[in-house]
Short mmCIF file of N, CA and C in Angstrom, two decimals:
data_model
loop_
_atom_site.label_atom_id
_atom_site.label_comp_id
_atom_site.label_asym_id
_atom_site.label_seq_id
_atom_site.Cartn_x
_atom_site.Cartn_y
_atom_site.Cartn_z
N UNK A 87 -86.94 -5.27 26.99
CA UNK A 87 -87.43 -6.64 26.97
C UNK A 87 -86.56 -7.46 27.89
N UNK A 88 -86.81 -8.09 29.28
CA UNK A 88 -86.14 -8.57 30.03
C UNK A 88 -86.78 -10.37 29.19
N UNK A 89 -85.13 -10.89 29.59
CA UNK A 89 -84.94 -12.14 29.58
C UNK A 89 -85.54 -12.87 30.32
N UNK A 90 -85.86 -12.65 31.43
CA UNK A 90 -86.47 -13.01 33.05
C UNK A 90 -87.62 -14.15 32.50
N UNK A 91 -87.65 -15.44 32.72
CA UNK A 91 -88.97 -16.41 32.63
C UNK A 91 -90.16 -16.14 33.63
N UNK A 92 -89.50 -15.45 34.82
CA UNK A 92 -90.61 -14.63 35.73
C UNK A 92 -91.20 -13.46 35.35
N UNK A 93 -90.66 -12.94 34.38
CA UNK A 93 -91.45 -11.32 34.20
C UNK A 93 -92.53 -11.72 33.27
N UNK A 94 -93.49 -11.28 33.41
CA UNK A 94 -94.67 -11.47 32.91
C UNK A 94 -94.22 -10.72 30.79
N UNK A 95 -95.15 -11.39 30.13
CA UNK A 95 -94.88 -11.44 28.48
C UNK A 95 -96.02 -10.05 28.53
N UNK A 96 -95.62 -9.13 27.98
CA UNK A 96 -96.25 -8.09 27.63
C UNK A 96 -96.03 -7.23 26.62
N UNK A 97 -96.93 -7.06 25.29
CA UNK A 97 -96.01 -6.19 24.14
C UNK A 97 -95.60 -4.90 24.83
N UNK A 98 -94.71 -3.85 24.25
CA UNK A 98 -94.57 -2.54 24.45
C UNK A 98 -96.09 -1.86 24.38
N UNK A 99 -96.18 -0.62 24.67
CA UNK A 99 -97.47 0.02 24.82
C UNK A 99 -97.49 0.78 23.58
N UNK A 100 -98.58 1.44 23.19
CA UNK A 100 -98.85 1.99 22.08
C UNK A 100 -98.60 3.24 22.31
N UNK A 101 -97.78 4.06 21.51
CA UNK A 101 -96.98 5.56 21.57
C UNK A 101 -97.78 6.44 20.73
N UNK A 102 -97.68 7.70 20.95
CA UNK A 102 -98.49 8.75 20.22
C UNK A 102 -97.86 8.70 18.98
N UNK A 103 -98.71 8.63 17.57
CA UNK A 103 -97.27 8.46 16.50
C UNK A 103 -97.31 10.32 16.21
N UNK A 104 -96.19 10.22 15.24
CA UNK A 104 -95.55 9.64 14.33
C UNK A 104 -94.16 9.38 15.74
N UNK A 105 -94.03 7.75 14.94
CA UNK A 105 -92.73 7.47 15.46
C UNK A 105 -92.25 6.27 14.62
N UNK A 106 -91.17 5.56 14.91
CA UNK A 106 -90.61 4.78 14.12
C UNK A 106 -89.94 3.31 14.64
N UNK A 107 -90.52 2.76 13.69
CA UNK A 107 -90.08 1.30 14.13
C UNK A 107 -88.87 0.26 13.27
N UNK A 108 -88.31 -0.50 13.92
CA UNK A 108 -87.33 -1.30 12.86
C UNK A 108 -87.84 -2.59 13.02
N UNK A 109 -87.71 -3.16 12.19
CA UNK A 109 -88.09 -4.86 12.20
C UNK A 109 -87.16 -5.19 11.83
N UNK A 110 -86.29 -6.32 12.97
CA UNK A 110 -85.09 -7.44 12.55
C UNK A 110 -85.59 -8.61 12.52
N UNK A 111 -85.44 -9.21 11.40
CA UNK A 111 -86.05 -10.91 11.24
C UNK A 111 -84.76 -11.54 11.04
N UNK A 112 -84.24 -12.42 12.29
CA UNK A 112 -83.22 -13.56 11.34
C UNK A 112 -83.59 -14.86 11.61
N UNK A 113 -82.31 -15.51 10.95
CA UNK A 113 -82.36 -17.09 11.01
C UNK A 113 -80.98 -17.01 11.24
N UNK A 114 -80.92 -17.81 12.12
CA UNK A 114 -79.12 -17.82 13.08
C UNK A 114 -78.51 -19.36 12.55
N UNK A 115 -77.49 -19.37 12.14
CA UNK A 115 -76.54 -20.25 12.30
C UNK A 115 -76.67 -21.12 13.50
N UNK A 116 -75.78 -22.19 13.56
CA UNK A 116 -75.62 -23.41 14.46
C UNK A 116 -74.81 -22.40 15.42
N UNK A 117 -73.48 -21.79 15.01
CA UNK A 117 -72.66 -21.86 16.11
C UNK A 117 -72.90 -20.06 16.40
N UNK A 118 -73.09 -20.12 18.04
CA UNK A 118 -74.13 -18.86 18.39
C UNK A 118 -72.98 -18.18 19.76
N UNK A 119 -71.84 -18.78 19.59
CA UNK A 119 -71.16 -18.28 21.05
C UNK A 119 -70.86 -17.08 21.02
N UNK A 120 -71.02 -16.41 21.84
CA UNK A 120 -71.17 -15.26 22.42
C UNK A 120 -71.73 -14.07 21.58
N UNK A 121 -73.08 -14.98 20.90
CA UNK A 121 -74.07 -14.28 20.71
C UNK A 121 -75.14 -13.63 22.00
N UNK A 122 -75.28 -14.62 23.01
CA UNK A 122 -76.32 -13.88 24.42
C UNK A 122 -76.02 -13.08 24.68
N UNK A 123 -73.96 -12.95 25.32
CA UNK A 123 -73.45 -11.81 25.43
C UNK A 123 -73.89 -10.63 24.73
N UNK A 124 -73.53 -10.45 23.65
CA UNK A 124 -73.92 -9.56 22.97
C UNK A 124 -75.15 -8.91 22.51
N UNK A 125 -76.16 -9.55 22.94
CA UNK A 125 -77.42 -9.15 22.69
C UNK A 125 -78.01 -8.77 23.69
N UNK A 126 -77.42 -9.52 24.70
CA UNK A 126 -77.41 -8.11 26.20
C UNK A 126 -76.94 -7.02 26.26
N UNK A 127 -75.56 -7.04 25.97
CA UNK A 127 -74.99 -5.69 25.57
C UNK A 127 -75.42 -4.36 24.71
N UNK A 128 -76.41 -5.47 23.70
CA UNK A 128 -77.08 -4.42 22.43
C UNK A 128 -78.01 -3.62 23.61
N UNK A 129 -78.80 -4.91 24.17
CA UNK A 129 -80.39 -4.63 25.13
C UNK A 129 -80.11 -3.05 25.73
N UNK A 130 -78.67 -3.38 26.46
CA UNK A 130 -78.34 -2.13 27.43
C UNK A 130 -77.93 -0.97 26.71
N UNK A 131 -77.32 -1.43 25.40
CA UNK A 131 -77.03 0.25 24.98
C UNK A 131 -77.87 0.94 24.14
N UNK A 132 -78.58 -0.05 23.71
CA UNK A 132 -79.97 0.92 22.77
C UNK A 132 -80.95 1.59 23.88
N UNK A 133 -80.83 1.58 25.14
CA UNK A 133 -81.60 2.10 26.11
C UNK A 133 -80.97 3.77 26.47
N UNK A 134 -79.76 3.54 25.78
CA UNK A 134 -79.10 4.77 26.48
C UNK A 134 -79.05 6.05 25.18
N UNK A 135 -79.94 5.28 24.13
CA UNK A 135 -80.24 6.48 23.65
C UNK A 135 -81.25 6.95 23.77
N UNK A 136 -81.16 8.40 23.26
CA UNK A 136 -82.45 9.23 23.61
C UNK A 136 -83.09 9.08 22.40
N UNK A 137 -84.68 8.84 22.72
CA UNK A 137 -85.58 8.44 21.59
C UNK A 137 -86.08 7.07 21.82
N UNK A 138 -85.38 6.45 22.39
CA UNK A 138 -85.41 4.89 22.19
C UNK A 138 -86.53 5.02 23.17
N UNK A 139 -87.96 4.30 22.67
CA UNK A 139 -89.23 3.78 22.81
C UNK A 139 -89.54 2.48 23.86
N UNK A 140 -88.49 0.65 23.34
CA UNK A 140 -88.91 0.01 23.50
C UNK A 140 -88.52 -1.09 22.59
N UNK A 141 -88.75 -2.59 23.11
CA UNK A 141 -88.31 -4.01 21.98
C UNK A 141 -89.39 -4.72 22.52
N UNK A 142 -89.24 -4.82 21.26
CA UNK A 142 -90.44 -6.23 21.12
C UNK A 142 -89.55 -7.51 20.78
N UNK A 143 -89.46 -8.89 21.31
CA UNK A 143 -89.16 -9.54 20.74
C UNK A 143 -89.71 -11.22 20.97
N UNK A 144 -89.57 -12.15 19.49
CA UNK A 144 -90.22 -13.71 19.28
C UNK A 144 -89.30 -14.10 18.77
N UNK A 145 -89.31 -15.21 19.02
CA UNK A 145 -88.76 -16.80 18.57
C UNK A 145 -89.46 -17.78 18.12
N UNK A 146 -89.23 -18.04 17.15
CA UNK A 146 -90.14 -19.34 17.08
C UNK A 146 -89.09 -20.99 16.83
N UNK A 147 -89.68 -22.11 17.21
CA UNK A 147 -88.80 -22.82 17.69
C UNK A 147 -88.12 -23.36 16.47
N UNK A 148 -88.62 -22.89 15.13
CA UNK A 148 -88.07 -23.40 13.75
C UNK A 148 -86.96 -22.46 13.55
N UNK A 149 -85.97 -21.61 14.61
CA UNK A 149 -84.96 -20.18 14.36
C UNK A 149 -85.32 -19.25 14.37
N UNK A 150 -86.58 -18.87 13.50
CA UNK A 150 -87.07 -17.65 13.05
C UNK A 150 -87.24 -16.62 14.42
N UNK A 151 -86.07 -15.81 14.25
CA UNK A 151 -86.17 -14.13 15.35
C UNK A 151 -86.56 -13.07 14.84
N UNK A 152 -87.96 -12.51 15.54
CA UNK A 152 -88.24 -11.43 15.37
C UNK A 152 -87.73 -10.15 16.22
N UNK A 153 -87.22 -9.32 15.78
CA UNK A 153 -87.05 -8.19 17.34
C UNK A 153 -87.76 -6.83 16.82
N UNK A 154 -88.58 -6.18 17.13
CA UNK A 154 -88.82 -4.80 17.03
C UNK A 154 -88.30 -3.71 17.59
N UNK A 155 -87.96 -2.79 17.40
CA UNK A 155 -87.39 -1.84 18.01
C UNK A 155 -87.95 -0.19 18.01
N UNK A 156 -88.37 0.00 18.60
CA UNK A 156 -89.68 1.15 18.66
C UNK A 156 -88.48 3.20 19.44
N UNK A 157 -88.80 3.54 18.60
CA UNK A 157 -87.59 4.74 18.14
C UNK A 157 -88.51 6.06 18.23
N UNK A 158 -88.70 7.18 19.26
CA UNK A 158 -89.42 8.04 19.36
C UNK A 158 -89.18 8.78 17.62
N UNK A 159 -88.05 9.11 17.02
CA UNK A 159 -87.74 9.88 15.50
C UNK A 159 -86.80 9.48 15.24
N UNK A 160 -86.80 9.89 13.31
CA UNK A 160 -85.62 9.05 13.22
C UNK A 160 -84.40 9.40 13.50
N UNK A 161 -83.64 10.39 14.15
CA UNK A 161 -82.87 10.79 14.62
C UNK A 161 -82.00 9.30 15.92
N UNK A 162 -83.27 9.35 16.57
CA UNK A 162 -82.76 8.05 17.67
C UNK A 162 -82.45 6.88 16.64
N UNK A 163 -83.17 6.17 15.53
CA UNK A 163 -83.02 5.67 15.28
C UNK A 163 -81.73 5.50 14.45
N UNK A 164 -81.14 6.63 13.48
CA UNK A 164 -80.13 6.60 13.31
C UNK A 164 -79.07 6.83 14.15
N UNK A 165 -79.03 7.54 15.47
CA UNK A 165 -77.69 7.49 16.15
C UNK A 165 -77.52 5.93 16.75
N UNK A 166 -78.78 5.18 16.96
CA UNK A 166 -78.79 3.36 17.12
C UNK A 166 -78.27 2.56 16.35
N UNK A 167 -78.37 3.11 14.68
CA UNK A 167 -78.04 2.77 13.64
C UNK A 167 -75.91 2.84 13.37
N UNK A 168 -76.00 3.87 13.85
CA UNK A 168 -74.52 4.08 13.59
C UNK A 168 -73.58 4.19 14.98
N UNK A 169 -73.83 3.69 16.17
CA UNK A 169 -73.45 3.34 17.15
C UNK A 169 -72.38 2.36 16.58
N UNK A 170 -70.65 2.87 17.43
CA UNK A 170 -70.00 2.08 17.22
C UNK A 170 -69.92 0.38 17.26
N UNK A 171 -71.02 -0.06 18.45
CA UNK A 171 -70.59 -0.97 19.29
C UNK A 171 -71.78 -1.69 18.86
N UNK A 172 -72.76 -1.13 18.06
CA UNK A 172 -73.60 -1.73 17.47
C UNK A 172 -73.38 -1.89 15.58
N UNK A 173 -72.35 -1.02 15.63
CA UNK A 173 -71.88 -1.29 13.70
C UNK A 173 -70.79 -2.57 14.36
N UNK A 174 -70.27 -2.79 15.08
CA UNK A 174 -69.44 -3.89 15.26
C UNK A 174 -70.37 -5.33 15.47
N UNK A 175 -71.41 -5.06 16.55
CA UNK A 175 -72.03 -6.32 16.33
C UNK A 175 -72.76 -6.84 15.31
N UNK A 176 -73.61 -5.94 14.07
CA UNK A 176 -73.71 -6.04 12.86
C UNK A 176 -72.75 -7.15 11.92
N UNK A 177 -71.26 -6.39 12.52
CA UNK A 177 -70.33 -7.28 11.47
C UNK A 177 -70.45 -8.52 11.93
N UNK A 178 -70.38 -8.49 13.25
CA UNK A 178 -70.15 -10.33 13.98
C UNK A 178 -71.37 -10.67 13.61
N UNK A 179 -72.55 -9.85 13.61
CA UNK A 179 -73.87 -10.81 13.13
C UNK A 179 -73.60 -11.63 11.73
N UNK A 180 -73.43 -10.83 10.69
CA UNK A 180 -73.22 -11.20 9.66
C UNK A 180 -71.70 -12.32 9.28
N UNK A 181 -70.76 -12.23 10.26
CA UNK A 181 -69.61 -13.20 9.59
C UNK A 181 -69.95 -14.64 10.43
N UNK A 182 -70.79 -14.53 11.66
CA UNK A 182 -70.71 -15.83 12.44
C UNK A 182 -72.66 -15.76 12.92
N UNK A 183 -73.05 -15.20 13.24
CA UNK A 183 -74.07 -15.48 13.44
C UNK A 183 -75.82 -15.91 13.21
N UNK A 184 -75.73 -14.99 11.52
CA UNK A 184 -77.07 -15.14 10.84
C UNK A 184 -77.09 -15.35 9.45
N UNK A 185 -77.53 -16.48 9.08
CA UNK A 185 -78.16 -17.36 8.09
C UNK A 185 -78.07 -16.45 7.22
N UNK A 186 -79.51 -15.45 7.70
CA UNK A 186 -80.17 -14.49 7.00
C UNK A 186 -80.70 -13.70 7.80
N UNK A 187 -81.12 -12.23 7.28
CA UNK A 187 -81.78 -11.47 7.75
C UNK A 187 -82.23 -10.34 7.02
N UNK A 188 -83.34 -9.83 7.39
CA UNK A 188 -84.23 -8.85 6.96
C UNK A 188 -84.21 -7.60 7.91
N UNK A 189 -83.87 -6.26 7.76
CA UNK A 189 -84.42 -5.30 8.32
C UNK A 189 -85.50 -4.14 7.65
N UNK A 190 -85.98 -3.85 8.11
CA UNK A 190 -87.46 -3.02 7.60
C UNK A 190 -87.64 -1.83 8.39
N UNK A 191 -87.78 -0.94 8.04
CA UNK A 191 -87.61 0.63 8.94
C UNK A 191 -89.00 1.35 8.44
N UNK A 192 -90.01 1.62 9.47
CA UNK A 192 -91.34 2.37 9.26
C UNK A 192 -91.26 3.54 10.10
N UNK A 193 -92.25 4.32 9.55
CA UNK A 193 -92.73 5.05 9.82
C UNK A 193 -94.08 5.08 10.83
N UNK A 194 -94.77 4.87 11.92
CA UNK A 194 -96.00 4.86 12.85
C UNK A 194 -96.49 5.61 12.32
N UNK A 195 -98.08 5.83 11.76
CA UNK A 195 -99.04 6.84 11.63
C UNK A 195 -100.03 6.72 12.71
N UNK A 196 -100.12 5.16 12.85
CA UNK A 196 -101.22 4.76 13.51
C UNK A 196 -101.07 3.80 14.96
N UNK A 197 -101.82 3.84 16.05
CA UNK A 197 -100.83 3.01 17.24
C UNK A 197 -102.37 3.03 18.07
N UNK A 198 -102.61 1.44 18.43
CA UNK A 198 -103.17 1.02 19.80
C UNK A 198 -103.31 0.36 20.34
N UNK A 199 -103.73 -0.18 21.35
CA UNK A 199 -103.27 -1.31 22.35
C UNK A 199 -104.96 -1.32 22.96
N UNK A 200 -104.51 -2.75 23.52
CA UNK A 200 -105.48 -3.23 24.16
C UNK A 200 -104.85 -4.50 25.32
N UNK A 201 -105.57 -4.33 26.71
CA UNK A 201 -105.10 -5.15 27.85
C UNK A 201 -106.38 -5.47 28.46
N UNK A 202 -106.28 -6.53 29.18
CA UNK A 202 -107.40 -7.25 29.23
C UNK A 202 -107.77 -7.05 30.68
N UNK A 203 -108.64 -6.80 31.17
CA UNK A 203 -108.44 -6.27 32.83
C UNK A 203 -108.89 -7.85 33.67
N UNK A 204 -108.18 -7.72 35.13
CA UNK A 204 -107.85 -8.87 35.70
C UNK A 204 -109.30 -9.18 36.26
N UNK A 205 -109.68 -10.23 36.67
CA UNK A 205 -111.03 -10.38 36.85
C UNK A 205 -110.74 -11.46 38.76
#
């Protein structure tokens, strides 16, 4: 998921299942410093595992963050899960950065997409 206001908004594509998804929902605190940092940092190292699918991610302007995270098995998803550098930003999420939060871990049975062709 590039940051870029030029890259065009497009969900991830629909994957053959079975595969696996995480849902992060938070609500962030006031003070957010060197939260961007770090969520770039996450961006780049969840790419460098094997398995890793894809992010989905929303904002809405009341706090509320959605991020998806799309995980070929759960294997990828747990070596994402227990990544040093991602059990560390966990902690900083939780002592300085989020209100609250929800994570949710599925299973894909079912997957499809639809794009609208250019006219």
């Amino acid at each position: 998921m590039s940051h870029d206001s030029e890259a065009p908004v497009l969900p991830v594509q629909a994957f053959e299942p079975p595969y696996y998804v995480a849902v992060f929902t938070t609500v962030r605190t006031q003070d957010m410093s060197g939260y961007s940092e770090t969520a770039e940092r996450m961006e780049e190292l969840v790419k460098e595992v094997p398995g890793y699918l894809g992010m989905d991610q929303a904002h809405t302007p009341g706090g509320l963050s959605i991020t998806v995270g799309y995980f070929r098995d759960a294997d990828a998803l747990t070596q994402w899960r227990t990544n040093s550098e991602h059990r560390a930003a966990q902690k900083r999420g939780r002592a300085e950065w989020y209100q609250s939060y929800s994570l949710h871990v599925a299973k894909v049975e079912r997957s499809h997409a639809f794009t609208q062709e250019e006219s």
